[in-house]
Coordinates of C-alpha atoms in Angstrom, one line a residue:
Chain A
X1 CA 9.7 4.3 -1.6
X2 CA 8.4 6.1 1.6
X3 CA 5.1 8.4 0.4
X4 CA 4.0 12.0 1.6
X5 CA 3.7 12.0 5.2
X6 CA 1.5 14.4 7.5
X7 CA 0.6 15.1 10.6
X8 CA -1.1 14.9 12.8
X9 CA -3.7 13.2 11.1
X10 CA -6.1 14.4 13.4
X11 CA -7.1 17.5 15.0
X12 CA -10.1 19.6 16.6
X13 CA -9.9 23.4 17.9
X14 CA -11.8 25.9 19.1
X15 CA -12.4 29.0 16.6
X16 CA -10.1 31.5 17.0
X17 CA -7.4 29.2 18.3
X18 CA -4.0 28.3 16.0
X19 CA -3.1 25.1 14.6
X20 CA -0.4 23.7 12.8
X21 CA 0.2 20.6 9.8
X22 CA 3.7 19.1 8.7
X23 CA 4.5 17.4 5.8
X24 CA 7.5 15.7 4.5
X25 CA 7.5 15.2 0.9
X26 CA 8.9 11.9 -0.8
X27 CA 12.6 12.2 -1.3
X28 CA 13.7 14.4 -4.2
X29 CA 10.4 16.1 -5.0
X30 CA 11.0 19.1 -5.6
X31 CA 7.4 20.9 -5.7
X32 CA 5.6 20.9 -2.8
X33 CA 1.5 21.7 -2.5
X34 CA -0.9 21.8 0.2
X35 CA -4.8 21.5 -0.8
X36 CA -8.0 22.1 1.1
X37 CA -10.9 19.6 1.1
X38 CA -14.5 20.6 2.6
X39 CA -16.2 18.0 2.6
X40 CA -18.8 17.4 -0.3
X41 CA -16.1 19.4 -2.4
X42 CA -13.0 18.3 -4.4
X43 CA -9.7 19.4 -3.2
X44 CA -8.5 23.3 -4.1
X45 CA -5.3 24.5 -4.1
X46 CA -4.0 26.9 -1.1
X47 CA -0.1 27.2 -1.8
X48 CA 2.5 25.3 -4.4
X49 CA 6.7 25.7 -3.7
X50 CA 9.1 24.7 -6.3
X51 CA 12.2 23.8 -4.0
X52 CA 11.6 26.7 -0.9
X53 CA 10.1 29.3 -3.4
X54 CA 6.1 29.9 -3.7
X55 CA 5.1 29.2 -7.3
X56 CA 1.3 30.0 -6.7
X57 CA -0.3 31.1 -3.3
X58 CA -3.5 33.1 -5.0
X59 CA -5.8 31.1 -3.4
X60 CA -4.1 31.4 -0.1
X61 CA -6.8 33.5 2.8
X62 CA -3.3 35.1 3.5
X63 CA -4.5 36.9 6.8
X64 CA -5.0 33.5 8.5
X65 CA -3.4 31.2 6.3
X66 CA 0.4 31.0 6.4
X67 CA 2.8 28.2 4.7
X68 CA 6.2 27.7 4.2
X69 CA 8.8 25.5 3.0
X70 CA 12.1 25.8 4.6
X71 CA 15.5 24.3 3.1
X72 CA 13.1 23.0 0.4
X73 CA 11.7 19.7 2.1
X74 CA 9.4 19.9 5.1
X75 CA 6.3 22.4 4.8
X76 CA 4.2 23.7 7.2
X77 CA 0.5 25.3 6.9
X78 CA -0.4 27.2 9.5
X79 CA -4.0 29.0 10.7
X80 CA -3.9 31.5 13.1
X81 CA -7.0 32.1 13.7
X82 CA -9.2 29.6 13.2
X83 CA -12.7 30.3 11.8
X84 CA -15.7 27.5 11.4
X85 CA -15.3 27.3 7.9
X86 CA -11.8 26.5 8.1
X87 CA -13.2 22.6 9.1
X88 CA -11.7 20.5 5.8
X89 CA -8.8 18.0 5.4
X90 CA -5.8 19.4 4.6
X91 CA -3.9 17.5 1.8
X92 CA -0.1 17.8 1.0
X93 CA 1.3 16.8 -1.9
X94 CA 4.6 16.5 -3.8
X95 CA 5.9 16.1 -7.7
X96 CA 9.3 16.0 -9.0
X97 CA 9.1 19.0 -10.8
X98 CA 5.4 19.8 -11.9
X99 CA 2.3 18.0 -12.8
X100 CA 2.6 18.1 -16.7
X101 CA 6.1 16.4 -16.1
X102 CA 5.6 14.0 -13.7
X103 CA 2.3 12.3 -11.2
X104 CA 1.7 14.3 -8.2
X105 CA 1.5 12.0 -4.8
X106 CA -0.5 13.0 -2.2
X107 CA -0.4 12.1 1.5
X108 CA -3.7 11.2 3.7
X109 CA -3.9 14.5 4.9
X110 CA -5.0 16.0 8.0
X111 CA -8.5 16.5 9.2
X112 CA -9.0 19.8 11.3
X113 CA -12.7 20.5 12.7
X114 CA -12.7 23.9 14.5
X115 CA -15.6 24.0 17.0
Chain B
X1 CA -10.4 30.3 -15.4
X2 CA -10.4 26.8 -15.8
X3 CA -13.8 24.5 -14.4
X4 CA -14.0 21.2 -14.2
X5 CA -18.1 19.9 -14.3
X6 CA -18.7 16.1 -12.8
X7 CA -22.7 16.6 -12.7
X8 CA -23.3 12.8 -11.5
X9 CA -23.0 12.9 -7.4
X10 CA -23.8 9.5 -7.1
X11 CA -23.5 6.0 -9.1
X12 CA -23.7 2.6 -8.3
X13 CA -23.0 -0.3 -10.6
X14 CA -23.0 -4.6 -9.9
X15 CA -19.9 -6.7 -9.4
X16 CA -18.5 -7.7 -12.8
X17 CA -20.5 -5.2 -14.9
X18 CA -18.9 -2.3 -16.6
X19 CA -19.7 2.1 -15.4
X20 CA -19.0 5.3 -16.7
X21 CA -18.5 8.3 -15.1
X22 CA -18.4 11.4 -16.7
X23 CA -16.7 14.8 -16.8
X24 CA -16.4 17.7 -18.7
X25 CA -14.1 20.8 -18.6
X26 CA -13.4 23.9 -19.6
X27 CA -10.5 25.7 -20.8
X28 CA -8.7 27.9 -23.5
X29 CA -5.7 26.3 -23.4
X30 CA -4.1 24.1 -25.7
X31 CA -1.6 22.1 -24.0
X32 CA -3.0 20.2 -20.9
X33 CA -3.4 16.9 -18.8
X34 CA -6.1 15.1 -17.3
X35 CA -6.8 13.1 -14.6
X36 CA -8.5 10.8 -12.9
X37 CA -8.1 10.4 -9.1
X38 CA -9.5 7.8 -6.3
X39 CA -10.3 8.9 -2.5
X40 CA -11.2 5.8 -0.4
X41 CA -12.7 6.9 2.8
X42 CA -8.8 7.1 4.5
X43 CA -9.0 10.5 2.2
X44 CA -5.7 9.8 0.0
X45 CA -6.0 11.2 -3.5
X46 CA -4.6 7.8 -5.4
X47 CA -4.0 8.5 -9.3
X48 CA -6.1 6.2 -11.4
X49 CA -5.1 7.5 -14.9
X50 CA -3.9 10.6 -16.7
X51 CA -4.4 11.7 -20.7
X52 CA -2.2 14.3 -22.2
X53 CA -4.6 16.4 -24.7
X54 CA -2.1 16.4 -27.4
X55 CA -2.4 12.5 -27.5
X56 CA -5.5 11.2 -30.0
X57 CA -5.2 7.6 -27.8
X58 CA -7.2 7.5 -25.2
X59 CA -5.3 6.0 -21.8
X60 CA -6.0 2.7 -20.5
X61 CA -4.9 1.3 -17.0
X62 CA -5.8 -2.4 -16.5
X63 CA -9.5 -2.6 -16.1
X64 CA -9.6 1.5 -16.3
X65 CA -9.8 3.6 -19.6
X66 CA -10.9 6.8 -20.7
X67 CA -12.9 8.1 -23.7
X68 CA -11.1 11.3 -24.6
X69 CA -12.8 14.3 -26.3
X70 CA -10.9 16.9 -26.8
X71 CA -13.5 18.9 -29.5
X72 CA -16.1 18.2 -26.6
X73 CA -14.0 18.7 -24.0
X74 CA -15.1 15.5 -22.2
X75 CA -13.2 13.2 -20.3
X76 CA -15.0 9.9 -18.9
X77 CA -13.7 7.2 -17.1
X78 CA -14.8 3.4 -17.6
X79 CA -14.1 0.8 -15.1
X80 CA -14.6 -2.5 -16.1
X81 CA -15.2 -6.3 -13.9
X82 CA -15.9 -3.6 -11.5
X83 CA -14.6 -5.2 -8.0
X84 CA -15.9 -4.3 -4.5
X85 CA -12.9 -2.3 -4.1
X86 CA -13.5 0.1 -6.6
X87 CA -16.2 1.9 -4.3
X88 CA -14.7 5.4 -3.5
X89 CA -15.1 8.8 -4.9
X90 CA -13.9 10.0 -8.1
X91 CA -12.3 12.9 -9.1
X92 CA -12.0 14.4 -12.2
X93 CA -9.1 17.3 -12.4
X94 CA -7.2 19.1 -14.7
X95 CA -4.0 20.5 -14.8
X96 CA -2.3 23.3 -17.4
X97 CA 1.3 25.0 -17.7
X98 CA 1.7 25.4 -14.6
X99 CA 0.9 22.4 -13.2
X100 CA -1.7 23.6 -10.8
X101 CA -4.4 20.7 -10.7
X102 CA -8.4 21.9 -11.1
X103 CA -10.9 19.1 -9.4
X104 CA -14.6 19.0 -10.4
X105 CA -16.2 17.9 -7.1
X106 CA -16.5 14.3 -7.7
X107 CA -19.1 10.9 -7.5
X108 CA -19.4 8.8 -5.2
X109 CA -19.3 5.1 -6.6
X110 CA -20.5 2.3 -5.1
X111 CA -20.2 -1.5 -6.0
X112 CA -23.1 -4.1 -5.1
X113 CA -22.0 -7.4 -4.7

């Protein structure tokens, strides 16, 4: 069974510039996340879709931050723009249907450093 | 709002001998899951073991179990005939409801050979 795949894995920016991450869930998983790591921290949650709709985006910094999930598979997180603090590894992740249900399975992620 | 503590940054244990790492949590909820997870340096969360809070029995994975309690709301992991493969960090999270997962900010384990 293929996992959660991302990309790119790497990527470094200037602040104030835009970047983009893709993920592909595993087949069938029908909630989608996308996490943010600084380093030193654990992992906190930015958005969560169930099939294309957002189940919980309160942590989202929604004037920078956007993510969606079109036709319910791939995802994209975007940041437009960029700030210093936004240097982290972004981690997708994907469930069946929810956590309390089933494991979630996360992907390596994708290391930004804005500079 | 949910926390989850790890107040350990660091611990290192031998080859072959047996560590705990520790976790506690906070929450007013009843029904609940917790986890353990793994982050080698490649940065991919890999789930070690999970407890549901309405089980008593505490989970155990191969050479991984936890010690489950709920009163206390603690949650440590034991790893035992720890391997040199077992060096990573640790995470600790919990998950409620609505399945949105809470990580304390984990320990860094290492194994001496």
């Amino acid at each position: 069974e293929a996992g959660v795949a991302q990309s790119p894995r790497y990527k470094i920016i200037e602040k104030r510039q835009s970047v983009a991450f893709w993920c592909n869930p595993i087949s069938g998983h029908a909630t989608l996340y996308w996490y943010q790591q600084i380093l030193g921290q654990g992992p906190k949650l930015l958005i969560q879709f169930q099939n294309n709709g957002v189940v919980d985006d309160s942590q989202l910094p929604k004037d920078r931050f956007s993510a969606e999930r079109l036709k319910g598979v791939d995802s994209t997180l975007k940041i437009q723009p960029a700030k210093l603090e936004d240097s982290a590894v972004y981690l997708c992740a994907s469930s069946l249907v929810g956590v309390g249900v089933d494991t979630i399975y996360f992907g390596e992620g994708s290391w930004l450093t804005v500079v | 709002a949910q926390t989850v503590t790890q107040s350990q940054p660091e611990m290192s244990v031998q080859e072959a001998e047996t560590v705990t790492l520790s976790c506690t949590y906070d929450t007013s909820e009843s029904d609940y899951y917790l986890f353990w997870y793994k982050q080698p340096p490649s940065r991919q969360m890999i789930l070690v073991i999970r407890q549901e809070a309405y089980k008593q029995q505490n989970a155990t994975e191969n050479r991984f179990s936890v010690n489950f309690q709920k009163a206390a709301k603690s949650f440590s992991l034991k790893i035992s005939d720890s391997q040199l493969g077992d060096a990573a960090m640790y995470f600790c999270a919990w998950a409620g409801a609505n399945s949105k997962l809470t990580f304390g900010k984990g320990i860094t384990l290492s194994v001496r050979p």
